[in-house]
Tab-separated table of C-alpha atoms and ligand atoms in Angstrom:
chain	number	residue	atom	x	y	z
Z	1	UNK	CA	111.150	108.019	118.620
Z	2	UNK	CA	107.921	109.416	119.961
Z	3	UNK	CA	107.504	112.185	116.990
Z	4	UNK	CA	108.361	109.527	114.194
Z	5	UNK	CA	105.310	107.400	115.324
Z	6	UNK	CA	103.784	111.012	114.836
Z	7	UNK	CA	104.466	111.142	111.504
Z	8	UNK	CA	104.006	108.018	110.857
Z	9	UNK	CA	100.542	107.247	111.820
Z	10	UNK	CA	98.721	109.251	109.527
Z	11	UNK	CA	100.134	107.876	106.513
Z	12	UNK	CA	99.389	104.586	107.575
Z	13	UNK	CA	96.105	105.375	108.207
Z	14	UNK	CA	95.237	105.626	104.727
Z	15	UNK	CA	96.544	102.496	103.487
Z	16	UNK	CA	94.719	98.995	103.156
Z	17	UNK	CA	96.639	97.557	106.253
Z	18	UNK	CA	94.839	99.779	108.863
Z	19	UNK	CA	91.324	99.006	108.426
Z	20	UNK	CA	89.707	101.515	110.778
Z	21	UNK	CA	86.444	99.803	111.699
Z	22	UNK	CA	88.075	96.238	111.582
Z	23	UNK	CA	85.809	94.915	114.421
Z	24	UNK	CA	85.333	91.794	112.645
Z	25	UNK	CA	82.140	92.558	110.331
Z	26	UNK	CA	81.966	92.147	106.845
Z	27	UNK	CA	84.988	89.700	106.308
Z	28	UNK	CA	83.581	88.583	103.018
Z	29	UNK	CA	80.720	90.611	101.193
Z	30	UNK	CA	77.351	90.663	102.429
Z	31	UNK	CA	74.587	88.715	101.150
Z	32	UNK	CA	70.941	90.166	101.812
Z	33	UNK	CA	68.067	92.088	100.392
Z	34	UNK	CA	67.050	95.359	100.438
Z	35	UNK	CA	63.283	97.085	100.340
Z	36	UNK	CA	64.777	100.121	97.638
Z	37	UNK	CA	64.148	98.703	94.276
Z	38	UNK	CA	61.158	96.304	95.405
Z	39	UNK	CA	58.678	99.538	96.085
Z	40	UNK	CA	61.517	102.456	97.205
Z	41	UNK	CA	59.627	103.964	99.827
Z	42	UNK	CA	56.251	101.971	100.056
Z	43	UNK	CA	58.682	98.680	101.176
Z	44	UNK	CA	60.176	100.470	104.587
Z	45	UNK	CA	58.167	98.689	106.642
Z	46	UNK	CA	57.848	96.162	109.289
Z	47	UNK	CA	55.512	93.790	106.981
Z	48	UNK	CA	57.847	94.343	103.899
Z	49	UNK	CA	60.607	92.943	106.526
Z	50	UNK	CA	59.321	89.910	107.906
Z	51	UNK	CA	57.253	88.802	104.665
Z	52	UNK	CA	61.171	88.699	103.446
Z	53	UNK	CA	62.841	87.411	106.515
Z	54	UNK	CA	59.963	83.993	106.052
Z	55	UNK	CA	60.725	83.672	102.266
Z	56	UNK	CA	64.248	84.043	103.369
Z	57	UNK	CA	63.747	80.735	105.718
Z	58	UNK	CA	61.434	79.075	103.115
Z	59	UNK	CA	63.085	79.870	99.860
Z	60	UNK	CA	66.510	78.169	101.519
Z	61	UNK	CA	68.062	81.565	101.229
Z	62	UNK	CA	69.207	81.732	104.300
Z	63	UNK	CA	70.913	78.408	104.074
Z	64	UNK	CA	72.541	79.529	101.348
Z	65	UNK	CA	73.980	82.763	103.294
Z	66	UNK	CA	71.964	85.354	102.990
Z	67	UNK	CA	70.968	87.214	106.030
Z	68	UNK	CA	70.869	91.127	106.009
Z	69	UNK	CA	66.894	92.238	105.543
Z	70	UNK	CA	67.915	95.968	104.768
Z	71	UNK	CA	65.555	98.444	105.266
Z	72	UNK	CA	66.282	101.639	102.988
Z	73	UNK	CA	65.090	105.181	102.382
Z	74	UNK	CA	61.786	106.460	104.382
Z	75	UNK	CA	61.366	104.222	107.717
Z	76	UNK	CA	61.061	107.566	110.222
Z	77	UNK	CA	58.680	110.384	110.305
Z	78	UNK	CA	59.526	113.162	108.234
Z	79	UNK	CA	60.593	115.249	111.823
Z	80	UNK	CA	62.388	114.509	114.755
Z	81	UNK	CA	60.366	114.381	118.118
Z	82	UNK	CA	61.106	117.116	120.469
Z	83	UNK	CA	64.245	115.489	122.186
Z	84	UNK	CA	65.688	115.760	118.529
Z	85	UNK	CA	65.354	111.946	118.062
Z	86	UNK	CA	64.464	109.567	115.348
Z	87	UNK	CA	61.013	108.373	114.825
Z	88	UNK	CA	60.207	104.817	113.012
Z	89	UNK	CA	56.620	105.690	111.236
Z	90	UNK	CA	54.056	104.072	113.281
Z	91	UNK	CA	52.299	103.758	109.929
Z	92	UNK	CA	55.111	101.244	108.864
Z	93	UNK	CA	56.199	99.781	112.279
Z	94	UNK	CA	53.425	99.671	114.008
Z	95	UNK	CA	55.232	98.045	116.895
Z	96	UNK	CA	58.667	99.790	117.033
Z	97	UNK	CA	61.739	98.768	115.028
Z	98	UNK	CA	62.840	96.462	117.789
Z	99	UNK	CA	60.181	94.279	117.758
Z	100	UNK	CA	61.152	93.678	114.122
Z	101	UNK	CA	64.645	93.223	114.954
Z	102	UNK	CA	64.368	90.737	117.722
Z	103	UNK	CA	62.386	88.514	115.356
Z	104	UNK	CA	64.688	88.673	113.040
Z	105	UNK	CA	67.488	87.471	114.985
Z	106	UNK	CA	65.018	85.081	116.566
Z	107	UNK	CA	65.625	83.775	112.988
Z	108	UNK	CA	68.946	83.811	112.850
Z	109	UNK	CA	68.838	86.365	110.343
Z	110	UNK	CA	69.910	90.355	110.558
Z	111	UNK	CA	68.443	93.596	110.370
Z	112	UNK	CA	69.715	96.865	108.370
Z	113	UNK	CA	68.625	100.562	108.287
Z	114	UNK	CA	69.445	103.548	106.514
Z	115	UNK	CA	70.828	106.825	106.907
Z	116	UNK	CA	72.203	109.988	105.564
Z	117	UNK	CA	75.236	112.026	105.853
Z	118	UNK	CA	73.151	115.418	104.965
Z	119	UNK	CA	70.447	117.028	106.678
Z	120	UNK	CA	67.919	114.914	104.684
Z	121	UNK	CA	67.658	111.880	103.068
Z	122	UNK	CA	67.532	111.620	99.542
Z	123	UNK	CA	63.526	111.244	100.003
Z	124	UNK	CA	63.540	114.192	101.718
Z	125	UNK	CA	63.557	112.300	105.559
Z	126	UNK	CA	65.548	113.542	108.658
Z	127	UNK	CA	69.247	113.134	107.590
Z	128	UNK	CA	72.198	112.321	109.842
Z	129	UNK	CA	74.327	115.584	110.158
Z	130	UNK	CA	74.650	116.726	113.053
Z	131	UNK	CA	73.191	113.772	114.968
Z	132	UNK	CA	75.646	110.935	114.531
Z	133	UNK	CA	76.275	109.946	117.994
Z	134	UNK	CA	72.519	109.930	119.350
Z	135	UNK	CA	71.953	108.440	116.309
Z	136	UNK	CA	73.791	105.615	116.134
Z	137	UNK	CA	73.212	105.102	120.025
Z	138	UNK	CA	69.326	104.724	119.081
Z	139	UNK	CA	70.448	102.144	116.252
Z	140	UNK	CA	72.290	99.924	119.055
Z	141	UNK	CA	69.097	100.096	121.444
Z	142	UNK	CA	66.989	98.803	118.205
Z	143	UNK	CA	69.091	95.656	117.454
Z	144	UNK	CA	70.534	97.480	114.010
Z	145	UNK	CA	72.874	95.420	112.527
Z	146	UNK	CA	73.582	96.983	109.072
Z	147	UNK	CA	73.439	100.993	108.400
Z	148	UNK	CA	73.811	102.147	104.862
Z	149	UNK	CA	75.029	106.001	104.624
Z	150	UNK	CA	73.905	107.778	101.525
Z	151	UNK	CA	74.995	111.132	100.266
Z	152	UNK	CA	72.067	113.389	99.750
Z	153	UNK	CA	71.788	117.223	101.049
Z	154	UNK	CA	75.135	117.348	102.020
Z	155	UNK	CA	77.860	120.435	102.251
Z	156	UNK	CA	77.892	121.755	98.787
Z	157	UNK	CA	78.752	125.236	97.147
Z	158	UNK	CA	75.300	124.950	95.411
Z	159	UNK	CA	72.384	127.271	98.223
Z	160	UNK	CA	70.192	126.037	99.227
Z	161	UNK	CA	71.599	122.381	99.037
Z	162	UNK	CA	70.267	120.943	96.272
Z	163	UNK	CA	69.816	116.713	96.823
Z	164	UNK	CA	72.427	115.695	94.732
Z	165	UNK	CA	74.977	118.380	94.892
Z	166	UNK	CA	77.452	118.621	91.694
Z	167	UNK	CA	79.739	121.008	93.311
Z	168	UNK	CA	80.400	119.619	96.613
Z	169	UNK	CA	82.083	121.770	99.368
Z	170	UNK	CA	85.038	119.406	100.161
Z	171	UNK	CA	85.270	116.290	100.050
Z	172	UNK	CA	82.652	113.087	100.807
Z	173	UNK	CA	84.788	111.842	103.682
Z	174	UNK	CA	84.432	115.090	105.817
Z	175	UNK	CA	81.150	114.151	105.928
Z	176	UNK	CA	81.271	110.469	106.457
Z	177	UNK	CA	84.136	110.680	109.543
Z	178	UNK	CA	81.472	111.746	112.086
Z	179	UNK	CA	79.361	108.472	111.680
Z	180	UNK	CA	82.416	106.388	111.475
Z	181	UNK	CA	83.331	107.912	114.055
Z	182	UNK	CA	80.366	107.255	116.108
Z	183	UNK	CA	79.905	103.682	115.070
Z	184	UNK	CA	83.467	103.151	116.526
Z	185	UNK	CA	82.338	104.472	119.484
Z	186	UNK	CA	79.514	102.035	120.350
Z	187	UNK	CA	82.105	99.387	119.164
Z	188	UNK	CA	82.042	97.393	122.645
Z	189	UNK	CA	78.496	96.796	122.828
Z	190	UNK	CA	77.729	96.803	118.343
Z	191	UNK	CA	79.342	95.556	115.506
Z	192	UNK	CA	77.543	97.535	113.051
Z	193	UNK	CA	78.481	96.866	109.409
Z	194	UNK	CA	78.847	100.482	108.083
Z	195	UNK	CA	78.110	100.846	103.853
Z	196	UNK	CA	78.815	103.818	101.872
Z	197	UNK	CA	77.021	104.602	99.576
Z	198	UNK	CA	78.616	108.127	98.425
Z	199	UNK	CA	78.366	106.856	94.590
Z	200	UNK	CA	81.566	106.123	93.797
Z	201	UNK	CA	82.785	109.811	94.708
Z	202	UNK	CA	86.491	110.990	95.813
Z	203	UNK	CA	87.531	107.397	94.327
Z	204	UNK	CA	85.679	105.950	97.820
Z	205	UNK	CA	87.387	102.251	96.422
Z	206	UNK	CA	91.113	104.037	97.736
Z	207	UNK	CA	90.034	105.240	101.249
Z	208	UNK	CA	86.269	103.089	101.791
Z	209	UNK	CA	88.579	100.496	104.224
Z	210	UNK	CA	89.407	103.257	106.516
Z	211	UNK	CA	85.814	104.262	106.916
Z	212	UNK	CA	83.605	101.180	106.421
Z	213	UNK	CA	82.988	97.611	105.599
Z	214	UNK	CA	81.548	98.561	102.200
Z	215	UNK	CA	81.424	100.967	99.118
Z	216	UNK	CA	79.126	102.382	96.527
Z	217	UNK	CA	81.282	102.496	93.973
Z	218	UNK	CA	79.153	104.234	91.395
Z	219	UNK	CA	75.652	106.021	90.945
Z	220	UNK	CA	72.757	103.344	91.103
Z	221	UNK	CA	71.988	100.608	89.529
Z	222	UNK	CA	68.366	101.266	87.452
Z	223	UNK	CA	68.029	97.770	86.668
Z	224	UNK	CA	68.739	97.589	82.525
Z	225	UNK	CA	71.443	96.081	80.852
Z	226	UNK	CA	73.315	99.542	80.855
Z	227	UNK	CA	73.433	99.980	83.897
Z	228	UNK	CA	74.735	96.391	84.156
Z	229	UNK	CA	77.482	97.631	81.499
Z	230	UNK	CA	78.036	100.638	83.259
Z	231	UNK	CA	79.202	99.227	86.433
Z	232	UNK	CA	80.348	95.862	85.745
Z	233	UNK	CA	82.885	97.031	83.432
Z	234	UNK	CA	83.934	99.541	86.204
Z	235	UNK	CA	84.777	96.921	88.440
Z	236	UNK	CA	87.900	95.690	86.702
Z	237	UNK	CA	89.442	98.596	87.286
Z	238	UNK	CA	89.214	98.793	90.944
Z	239	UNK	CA	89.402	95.194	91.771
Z	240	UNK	CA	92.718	95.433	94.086
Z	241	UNK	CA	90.713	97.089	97.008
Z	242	UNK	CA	88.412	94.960	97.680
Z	243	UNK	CA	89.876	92.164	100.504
Z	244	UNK	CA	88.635	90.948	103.828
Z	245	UNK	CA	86.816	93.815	105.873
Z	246	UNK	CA	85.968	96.401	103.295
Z	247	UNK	CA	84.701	95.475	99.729
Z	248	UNK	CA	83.696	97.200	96.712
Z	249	UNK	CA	79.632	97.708	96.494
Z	250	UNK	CA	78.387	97.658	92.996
Z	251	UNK	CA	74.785	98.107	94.337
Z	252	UNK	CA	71.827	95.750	94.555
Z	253	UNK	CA	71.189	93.022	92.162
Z	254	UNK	CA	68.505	94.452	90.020
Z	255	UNK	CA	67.377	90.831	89.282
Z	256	UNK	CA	63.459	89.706	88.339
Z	257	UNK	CA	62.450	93.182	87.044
Z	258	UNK	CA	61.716	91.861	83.842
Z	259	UNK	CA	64.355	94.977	82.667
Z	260	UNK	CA	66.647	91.753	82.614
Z	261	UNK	CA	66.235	88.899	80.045
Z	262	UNK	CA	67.726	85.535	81.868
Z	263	UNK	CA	70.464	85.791	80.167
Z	264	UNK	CA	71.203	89.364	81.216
Z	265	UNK	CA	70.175	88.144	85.064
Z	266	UNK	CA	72.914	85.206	84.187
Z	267	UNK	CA	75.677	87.605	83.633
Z	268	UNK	CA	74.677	90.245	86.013
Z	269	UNK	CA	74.896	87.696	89.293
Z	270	UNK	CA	77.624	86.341	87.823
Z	271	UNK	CA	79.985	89.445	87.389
Z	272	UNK	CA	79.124	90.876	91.210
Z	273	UNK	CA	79.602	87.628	93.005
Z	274	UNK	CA	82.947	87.082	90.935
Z	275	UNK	CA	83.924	90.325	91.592
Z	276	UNK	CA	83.308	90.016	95.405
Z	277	UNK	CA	80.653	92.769	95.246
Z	278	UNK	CA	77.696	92.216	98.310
Z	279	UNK	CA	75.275	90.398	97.110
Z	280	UNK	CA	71.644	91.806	98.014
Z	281	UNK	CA	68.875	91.100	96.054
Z	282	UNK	CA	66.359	94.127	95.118
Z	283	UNK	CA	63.003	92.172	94.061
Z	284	UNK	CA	60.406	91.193	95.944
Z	285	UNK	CA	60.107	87.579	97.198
Z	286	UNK	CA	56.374	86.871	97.384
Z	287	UNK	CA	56.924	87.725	93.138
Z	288	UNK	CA	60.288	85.591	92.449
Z	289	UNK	CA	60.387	83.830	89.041
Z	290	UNK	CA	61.664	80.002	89.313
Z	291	UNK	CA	64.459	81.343	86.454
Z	292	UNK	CA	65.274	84.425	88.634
Z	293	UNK	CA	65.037	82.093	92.056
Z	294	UNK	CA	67.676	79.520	90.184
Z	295	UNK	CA	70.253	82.299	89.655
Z	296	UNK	CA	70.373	83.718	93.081
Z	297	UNK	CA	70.206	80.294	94.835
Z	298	UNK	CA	73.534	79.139	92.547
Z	299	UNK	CA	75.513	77.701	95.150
Z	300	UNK	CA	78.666	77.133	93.162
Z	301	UNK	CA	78.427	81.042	92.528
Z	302	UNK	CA	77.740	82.325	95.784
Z	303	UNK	CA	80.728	79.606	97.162
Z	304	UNK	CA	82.901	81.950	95.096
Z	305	UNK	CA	81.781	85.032	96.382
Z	306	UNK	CA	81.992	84.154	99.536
Z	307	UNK	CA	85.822	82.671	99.298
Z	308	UNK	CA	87.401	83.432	101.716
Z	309	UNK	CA	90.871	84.683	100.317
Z	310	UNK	CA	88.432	87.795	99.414
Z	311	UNK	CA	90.201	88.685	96.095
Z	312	UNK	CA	87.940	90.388	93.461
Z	313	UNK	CA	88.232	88.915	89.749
Z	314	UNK	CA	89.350	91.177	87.076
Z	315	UNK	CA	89.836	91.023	83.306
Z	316	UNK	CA	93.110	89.459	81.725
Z	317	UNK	CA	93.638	89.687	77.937
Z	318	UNK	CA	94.473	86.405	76.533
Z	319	UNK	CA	97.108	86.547	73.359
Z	320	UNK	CA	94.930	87.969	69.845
Z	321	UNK	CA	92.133	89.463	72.097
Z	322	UNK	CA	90.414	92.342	71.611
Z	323	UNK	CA	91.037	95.697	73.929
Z	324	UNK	CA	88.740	96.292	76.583
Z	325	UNK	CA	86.458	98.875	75.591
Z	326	UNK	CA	85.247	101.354	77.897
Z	327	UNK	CA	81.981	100.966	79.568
Z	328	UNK	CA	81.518	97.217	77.630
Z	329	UNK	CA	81.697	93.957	79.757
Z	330	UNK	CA	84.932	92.273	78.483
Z	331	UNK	CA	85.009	88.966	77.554
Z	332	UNK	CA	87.334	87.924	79.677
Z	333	UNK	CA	87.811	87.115	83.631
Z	334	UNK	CA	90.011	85.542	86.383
Z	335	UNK	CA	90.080	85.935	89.669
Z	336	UNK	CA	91.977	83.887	92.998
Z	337	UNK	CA	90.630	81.405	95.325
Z	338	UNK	CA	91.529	79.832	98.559
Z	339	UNK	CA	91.482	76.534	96.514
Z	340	UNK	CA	91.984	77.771	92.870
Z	341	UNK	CA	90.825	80.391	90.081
Z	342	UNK	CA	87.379	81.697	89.075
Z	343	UNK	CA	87.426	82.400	85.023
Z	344	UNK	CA	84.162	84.400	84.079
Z	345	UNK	CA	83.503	84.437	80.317
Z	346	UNK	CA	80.951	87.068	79.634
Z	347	UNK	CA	79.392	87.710	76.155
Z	348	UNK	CA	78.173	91.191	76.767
Z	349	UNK	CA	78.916	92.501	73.105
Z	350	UNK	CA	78.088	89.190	71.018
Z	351	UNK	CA	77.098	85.625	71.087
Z	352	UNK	CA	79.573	83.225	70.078
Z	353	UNK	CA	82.089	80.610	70.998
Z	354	UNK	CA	83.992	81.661	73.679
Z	355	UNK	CA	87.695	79.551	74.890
Z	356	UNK	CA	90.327	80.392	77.516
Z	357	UNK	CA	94.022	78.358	77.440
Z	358	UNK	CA	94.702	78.237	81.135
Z	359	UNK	CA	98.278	78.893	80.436
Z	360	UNK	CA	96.485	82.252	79.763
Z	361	UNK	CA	94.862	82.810	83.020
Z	362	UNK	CA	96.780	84.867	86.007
Z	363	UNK	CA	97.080	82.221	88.938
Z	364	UNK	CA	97.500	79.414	86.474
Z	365	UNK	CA	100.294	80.121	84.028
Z	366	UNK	CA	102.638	77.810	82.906
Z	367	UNK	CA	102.098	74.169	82.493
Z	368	UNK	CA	100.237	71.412	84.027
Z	369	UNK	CA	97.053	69.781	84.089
Z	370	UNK	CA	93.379	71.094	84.894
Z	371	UNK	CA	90.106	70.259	86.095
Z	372	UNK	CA	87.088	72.436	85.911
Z	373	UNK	CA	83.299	72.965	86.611
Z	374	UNK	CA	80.893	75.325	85.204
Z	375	UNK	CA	78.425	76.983	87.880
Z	376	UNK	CA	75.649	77.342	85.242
Z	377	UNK	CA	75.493	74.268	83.330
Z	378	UNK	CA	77.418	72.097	85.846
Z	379	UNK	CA	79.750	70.758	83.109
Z	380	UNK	CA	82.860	69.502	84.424
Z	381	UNK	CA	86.199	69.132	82.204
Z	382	UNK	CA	90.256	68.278	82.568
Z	383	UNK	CA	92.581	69.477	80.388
Z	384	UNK	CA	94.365	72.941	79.400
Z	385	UNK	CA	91.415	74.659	78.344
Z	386	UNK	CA	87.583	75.226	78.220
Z	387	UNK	CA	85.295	76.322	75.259
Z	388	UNK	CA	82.138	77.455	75.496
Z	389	UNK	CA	78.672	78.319	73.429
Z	390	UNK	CA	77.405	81.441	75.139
Z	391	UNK	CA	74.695	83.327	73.739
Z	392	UNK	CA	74.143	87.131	73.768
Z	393	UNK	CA	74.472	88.748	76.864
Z	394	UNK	CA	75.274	85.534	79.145
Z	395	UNK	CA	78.401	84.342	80.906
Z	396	UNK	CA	79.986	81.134	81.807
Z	397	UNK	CA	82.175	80.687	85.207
Z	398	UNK	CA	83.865	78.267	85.968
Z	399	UNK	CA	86.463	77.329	88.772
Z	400	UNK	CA	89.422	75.623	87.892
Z	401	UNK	CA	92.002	73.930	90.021
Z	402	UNK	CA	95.462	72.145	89.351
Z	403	UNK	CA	95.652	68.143	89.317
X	501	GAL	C1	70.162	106.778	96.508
X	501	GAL	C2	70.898	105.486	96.723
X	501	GAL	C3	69.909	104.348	96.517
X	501	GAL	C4	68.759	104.490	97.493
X	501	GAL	C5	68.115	105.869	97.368
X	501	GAL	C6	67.093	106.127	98.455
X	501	GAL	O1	71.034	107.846	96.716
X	501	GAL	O2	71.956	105.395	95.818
X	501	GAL	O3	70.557	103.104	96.689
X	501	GAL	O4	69.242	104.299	98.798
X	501	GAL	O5	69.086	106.892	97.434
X	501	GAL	O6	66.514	107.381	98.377
């Protein structure tokens, strides 16, 4: 008996069921911001954090569920101090990271940091390797909530290591076990949400539940429509691991770049909050367009991503449609709901009329009456179907339930 739960365990270690840092974080994807694609390194700082953190409380964002201010790449020093420890830049925090943290959950909101599993960070910073317990033990006495884990400098065949390494030496989660590791051993005093952000490598999407509460599932997201293309199309793939606990990551919404028309923006919330990706904005606040502050502050969008049956949408080919084509945002959507079905109709190749038969759609099949709503346009319906104008590059959603 005893050697069969041997044998056992392992394999069930690496299935969905056993989510190894289930400590109750990240149940449904997070909602936040982060300071990378507002001014990458120039936005680690204290000021960058609470400037967001108010706009956060004025904007209504936080009423609306956002509440991770994520600091990225470039907070510390560029050594350790002489007990091998991490140092915040008193350029950027003038007063210490926890003074910045307490505020922030003064405000009901909650604080993120970054890290690396190599010996630097992609900007060159101290990395995480080696460290990971004393590490994460400095996190907890901060107040960190969040800790993104990139995968810069790490083990790789190429000498010296170059920053991103195209011949790794083994495999990403060698190097990611030691944090996980150490974040499940503060467990009984933190709950830190642990991301990955290891680009989408060694097919994270199949093992990223063991490990963490979230997954890069691909190389960044530069903030133009192919990018957009890129990884939203990727997404339908892998949309059967992402649940409660541990969701796919298609990196920060690139939104109010002006490398975006609205439409675009339309299409690009849409597709990561259907698709139960986190949703974390990457602009800057004190700048936010009323067009771009519309999108993110769609409520009937971000009640969808934040469902809590946790199922990502994928595409579904309705009867005379095209093939998906690879790396193109398919027309065509659907997704579960605690209380019905999310269909997403994008026009990422063309503008045109776009229609679904519900009879069509997974989760609705066979006969019966509908009733719908649009989360754009706020156009309600009943019936067996929906048609829609949409013009290049823009999507529809809607949510439909049985009568
Ligand atoms: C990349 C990562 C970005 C950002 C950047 C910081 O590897 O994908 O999201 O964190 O590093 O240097």
């Amino acid at each position: 008996m005893k050697s069969w739960k041997v044998a056992l365990l392992p394999a069930l270690a690496n299935t969905r069921l056993t989510v190894a840092l289930d400590n109750g974080v990240g149940l449904k994807p997070h909602m936040g911001w982060s300071s990378w694609n507002v001014a990458q390194c120039n936005a680690a700082s204290a000021s960058y954090a609470l400037a967001t953190a108010d706009k956060f409380i004025s904007l209504g964002l936080k009423d609306l569920g956002y509440e991770y201010i994520n600091i990225d790449d470039c907070w510390s020093t560029k050594s350790r101090d002489s007990s091998g420890r991490l140092v915040p830049d008193p350029a950027k925090w003038p007063n210490g990271i926890k003074a910045v943290t307490d505020r922030i959950h003064s405000m009901g909101l909650k604080f993120g940091l970054y890290g690396c599993a190599g010996d630097k960070t992609c900007a060159g910073y101290p990395g995480n390797e080696g460290h990971e317990r004393g590490d994460v033990d400095q996190l907890v006495s901060w107040g960190v909530d969040f800790w993104k884990y990139d995968n810069c400098y790490t083990p790789c065949r190429q000498n010296p290591r170059p920053q991103t390494c195209t011949s790794p030496a083994g495999s990403t989660k060698t190097w990611y076990a030691p944090m996980r590791d150490a974040i499940l051993g503060v467990q009984n005093t933190k709950k830190l949400h642990f991301n990955l952000c290891n680009w989408g490598r060694d097919e994270v999407w199949t093992w990223g539940a063991s490990y963490g509460h979230s997954w890069r599932m691909s190389v960044d997201n530069w903030g133009d429509w192919a990018s957009v293309e890129r990884i939203g199309s990727a997404a339908a793939g892998i949309y059967q691991y992402s649940a409660p606990g541990g969701f796919n990551d298609l990196d920060m919404l690139y939104l109010g770049s002006s490398k975006l028309n609205t439409n675009q923006e339309k299409l690009h919330f849409g597709l990561w909050a259907i698709t139960k990706s986190p949703l974390v904005l990457g602009l800057d606040l004190e700048k936010i367009s009323n067009s771009t502050l519309d999108i993110i502050r769609n409520k009937g969008l971000i009640d969808i991503n934040q469902d809590s049956l946790g199922k990502a949408a994928t595409t579904f080919r309705p009867p005379g449609a095209p093939a998906p084509v690879n790396g193109k945002i398919y027309p065509y959507w659907a997704g579960p709901l605690s209380d019905g079905v999310v269909v997403g109709l994008c026009a990422g190749t063309s503008a045109g009329t776009y229609s679904v038969n519900f009879k069509d759609v997974p989760g609705l099949g066979g006969s019966g009456s509908y009733e719908w709503r649009e989360m754009y346009t706020g156009q309600t319906g009943k019936g067996t179907s929906a048609s829609f104008n949409i013009g290049l590059h823009d999507m529809r959603v809607i949510k439909v339930m049985k009568v």
